[in-house]
Amino acid sequence: MRSQIRLSLIVGLLLLQFNSSHLLAQSRPEELPVLDSLPLSSLQSLFTSLFTTTLDLDSTLRLEEGFADSLQGLAMQQWSLAKKDSTVAKTTVDSLGREAKSAKERYKKISTQSTKVHKLRQWMETIPLEDSVSVRKNLPKAWKQTRQVFDEIYPPMPEPAKSAPAIDEIAEAIPAPAKAPAPASNILVKQTAKYNPASDVMLNPPTPPCVIASTTRDEFSGEISKEMTRSEWFRYTNPALKNYLQGKTHVICEAALAITGQNAALLLTFTIQDANARKAFGRLEQNSVAIIKFMDGSSFTLQNAVPDDGVYNP
């Protein structure tokens, strides 16, 4: 018997760690059809869809701008304290200075993008949807500006290189060699490659897959809620239970990111292979604290928003 416990955590700066902006990358505006023969209802539908994308972009960038500002302030504070501490090595101070500069540049970039998208949104709000002439005239302009901003923030993936077509050639007769070559199995080929930091997965880890499980809009507030599919985050087996579990994992944690307006939540699902999971682990109390520590030494303190007793699943 196993117990599944679902935990909802309010995320602060952890949103940057999960790179939630990839959620919008799947909403890239599609090419517009020919507008001349389309009725007003179709034009309104296209414009509304485009405006929704701009609205999502504006909301996400304002959220990221706030996080980037907080991250910038934290980096500057750490750098300032390190400069005043005589026991801190110069290399550490220099490293903190570079991080502070990088955080400042990131905030400036996101702030500029946020301002541009906000102005675009305000302009689109002034276009009357009941006027077919106005919609037909401004829709291509709105699409072009939205696509330009979108591609600037989320550059499209490069197209795969096309392989050259095969060319049939007539092989000329080659005289047999005087001595047969050694079998290929006996030839040792030394295959080495020069180290390339760009291809080192420890320095540049691959981007995890990002799949949106659901997208909903609140009928009253108009806020859009998006939730990603769950993926395994980590697993752990108590060494004392390895023989008892016979190869099964003791605890598996799956994570999913959810965003509603400017609020973000990290949804964690713990699957525990234990018939007495509730007795051994207890329940999740509201406002309880979880500390997440990463291998680079950084840590985030999260607060539980929803109490949960867990659900038994035999």
GROMACS .gro file of C-alpha atoms in nm, residues 127-269:
model
  143
  127ILE     CA    1  -0.935   4.914  -3.107
  128PRO     CA    2  -1.317   4.873  -3.123
  129LEU     CA    3  -1.402   4.511  -3.204
  130GLU     CA    4  -1.748   4.600  -3.335
  131ASP     CA    5  -1.595   4.804  -3.620
  132SER     CA    6  -1.501   4.559  -3.895
  133VAL     CA    7  -1.303   4.822  -4.090
  134SER     CA    8  -1.092   4.909  -3.786
  135VAL     CA    9  -1.029   4.545  -3.694
  136ARG     CA   10  -0.940   4.447  -4.052
  137LYS     CA   11  -0.702   4.745  -4.075
  138ASN     CA   12  -0.527   4.706  -3.738
  139LEU     CA   13  -0.516   4.326  -3.706
  140PRO     CA   14  -0.207   4.280  -3.930
  141LYS     CA   15  -0.026   4.562  -3.747
  142ALA     CA   16  -0.114   4.414  -3.407
  143TRP     CA   17  -0.002   4.068  -3.520
  144LYS     CA   18   0.328   4.202  -3.656
  145GLN     CA   19   0.413   4.394  -3.337
  146THR     CA   20   0.311   4.104  -3.111
  147ARG     CA   21   0.514   3.857  -3.316
  148GLN     CA   22   0.819   4.087  -3.314
  149VAL     CA   23   0.807   4.127  -2.936
  150PHE     CA   24   0.740   3.756  -2.890
  151ASP     CA   25   1.037   3.655  -3.107
  152GLU     CA   26   1.257   3.906  -2.925
  153ILE     CA   27   1.174   3.757  -2.585
  154TYR     CA   28   1.144   3.394  -2.694
  155PRO     CA   29   1.363   3.347  -3.004
  156PRO     CA   30   1.230   3.067  -3.226
  157MET     CA   31   1.423   2.743  -3.250
  158PRO     CA   32   1.659   2.731  -3.550
  159GLU     CA   33   1.541   2.514  -3.835
  160PRO     CA   34   1.734   2.188  -3.878
  161ALA     CA   35   1.995   2.196  -4.150
  162LYS     CA   36   1.881   2.029  -4.469
  163SER     CA   37   2.103   1.746  -4.583
  164ALA     CA   38   2.243   1.766  -4.935
  165PRO     CA   39   2.063   1.539  -5.182
  166ALA     CA   40   2.242   1.218  -5.264
  167ILE     CA   41   2.413   1.214  -5.604
  168ASP     CA   42   2.439   0.886  -5.785
  169GLU     CA   43   2.785   0.830  -5.920
  170ILE     CA   44   2.925   0.554  -6.136
  171ALA     CA   45   3.221   0.397  -5.961
  172GLU     CA   46   3.519   0.316  -6.174
  173ALA     CA   47   3.674  -0.026  -6.160
  174ILE     CA   48   3.948  -0.040  -5.897
  175PRO     CA   49   4.217  -0.302  -5.933
  176ALA     CA   50   4.245  -0.548  -5.647
  177PRO     CA   51   4.515  -0.457  -5.395
  178ALA     CA   52   4.827  -0.664  -5.387
  179LYS     CA   53   4.771  -0.744  -5.021
  180ALA     CA   54   4.437  -0.773  -4.851
  181PRO     CA   55   4.386  -0.518  -4.570
  182ALA     CA   56   4.366  -0.633  -4.213
  183PRO     CA   57   4.017  -0.713  -4.081
  184ALA     CA   58   3.832  -0.413  -3.946
  185SER     CA   59   3.793  -0.583  -3.609
  186ASN     CA   60   4.170  -0.582  -3.563
  187ILE     CA   61   4.215  -0.213  -3.642
  188LEU     CA   62   4.206   0.008  -3.334
  189VAL     CA   63   4.075   0.355  -3.412
  190LYS     CA   64   4.139   0.619  -3.150
  191GLN     CA   65   3.829   0.833  -3.128
  192THR     CA   66   3.877   1.148  -2.927
  193ALA     CA   67   3.730   1.494  -2.938
  194LYS     CA   68   3.853   1.825  -2.807
  195TYR     CA   69   3.672   1.942  -2.495
  196ASN     CA   70   3.400   2.193  -2.572
  197PRO     CA   71   3.253   2.377  -2.271
  198ALA     CA   72   2.941   2.462  -2.471
  199SER     CA   73   2.849   2.092  -2.496
  200ASP     CA   74   2.924   2.015  -2.131
  201VAL     CA   75   2.589   1.925  -1.972
  202MET     CA   76   2.725   2.011  -1.628
  203LEU     CA   77   2.789   2.371  -1.739
  204ASN     CA   78   2.492   2.398  -1.975
  205PRO     CA   79   2.222   2.153  -1.863
  206PRO     CA   80   1.959   2.073  -2.126
  207THR     CA   81   1.628   2.255  -2.098
  208PRO     CA   82   1.370   2.025  -1.940
  209PRO     CA   83   1.057   1.952  -2.144
  210CYS     CA   84   0.776   2.197  -2.081
  211VAL     CA   85   0.421   2.076  -2.148
  212ILE     CA   86   0.112   2.269  -2.042
  213ALA     CA   87  -0.147   2.032  -1.894
  214SER     CA   88  -0.433   2.281  -1.867
  215THR     CA   89  -0.517   2.644  -1.940
  216THR     CA   90  -0.828   2.806  -1.791
  217ARG     CA   91  -0.965   3.160  -1.758
  218ASP     CA   92  -1.163   3.287  -1.459
  219GLU     CA   93  -1.504   3.414  -1.574
  220PHE     CA   94  -1.510   3.700  -1.324
  221SER     CA   95  -1.151   3.824  -1.287
  222GLY     CA   96  -1.036   3.726  -1.637
  223GLU     CA   97  -0.712   3.583  -1.494
  224ILE     CA   98  -0.555   3.298  -1.687
  225SER     CA   99  -0.441   2.986  -1.499
  226LYS     CA  100  -0.185   2.750  -1.648
  227GLU     CA  101  -0.054   2.426  -1.502
  228MET     CA  102   0.230   2.214  -1.635
  229THR     CA  103   0.233   1.836  -1.640
  230ARG     CA  104   0.399   1.665  -1.347
  231SER     CA  105   0.751   1.531  -1.383
  232GLU     CA  106   0.974   1.349  -1.137
  233TRP     CA  107   1.189   1.583  -0.931
  234PHE     CA  108   1.371   1.345  -0.699
  235ARG     CA  109   1.345   1.005  -0.530
  236TYR     CA  110   1.484   0.864  -0.206
  237THR     CA  111   1.503   0.525  -0.037
  238ASN     CA  112   1.603   0.485   0.326
  239PRO     CA  113   1.909   0.252   0.329
  240ALA     CA  114   1.756   0.061   0.621
  241LEU     CA  115   1.452  -0.025   0.407
  242LYS     CA  116   1.625  -0.135   0.086
  243ASN     CA  117   1.606  -0.506   0.165
  244TYR     CA  118   1.247  -0.476   0.284
  245LEU     CA  119   1.129  -0.283  -0.024
  246GLN     CA  120   1.307  -0.526  -0.261
  247GLY     CA  121   1.414  -0.270  -0.517
  248LYS     CA  122   1.112  -0.039  -0.486
  249THR     CA  123   1.164   0.332  -0.424
  250HIS     CA  124   1.063   0.455  -0.079
  251VAL     CA  125   0.970   0.817  -0.165
  252ILE     CA  126   0.913   0.971  -0.511
  253CYS     CA  127   0.845   1.343  -0.548
  254GLU     CA  128   0.684   1.481  -0.865
  255ALA     CA  129   0.664   1.856  -0.931
  256ALA     CA  130   0.450   2.081  -1.148
  257LEU     CA  131   0.440   2.458  -1.180
  258ALA     CA  132   0.108   2.646  -1.182
  259ILE     CA  133   0.056   3.017  -1.252
  260THR     CA  134  -0.256   3.226  -1.196
  261GLY     CA  135  -0.217   3.593  -1.285
  262GLN     CA  136   0.084   3.716  -1.089
  263ASN     CA  137   0.076   3.429  -0.838
  264ALA     CA  138   0.277   3.110  -0.881
  265ALA     CA  139   0.255   2.778  -0.698
  266LEU     CA  140   0.478   2.473  -0.694
  267LEU     CA  141   0.263   2.160  -0.675
  268LEU     CA  142   0.445   1.864  -0.521
  269THR     CA  143   0.310   1.509  -0.514
   0.00000   0.00000   0.00000
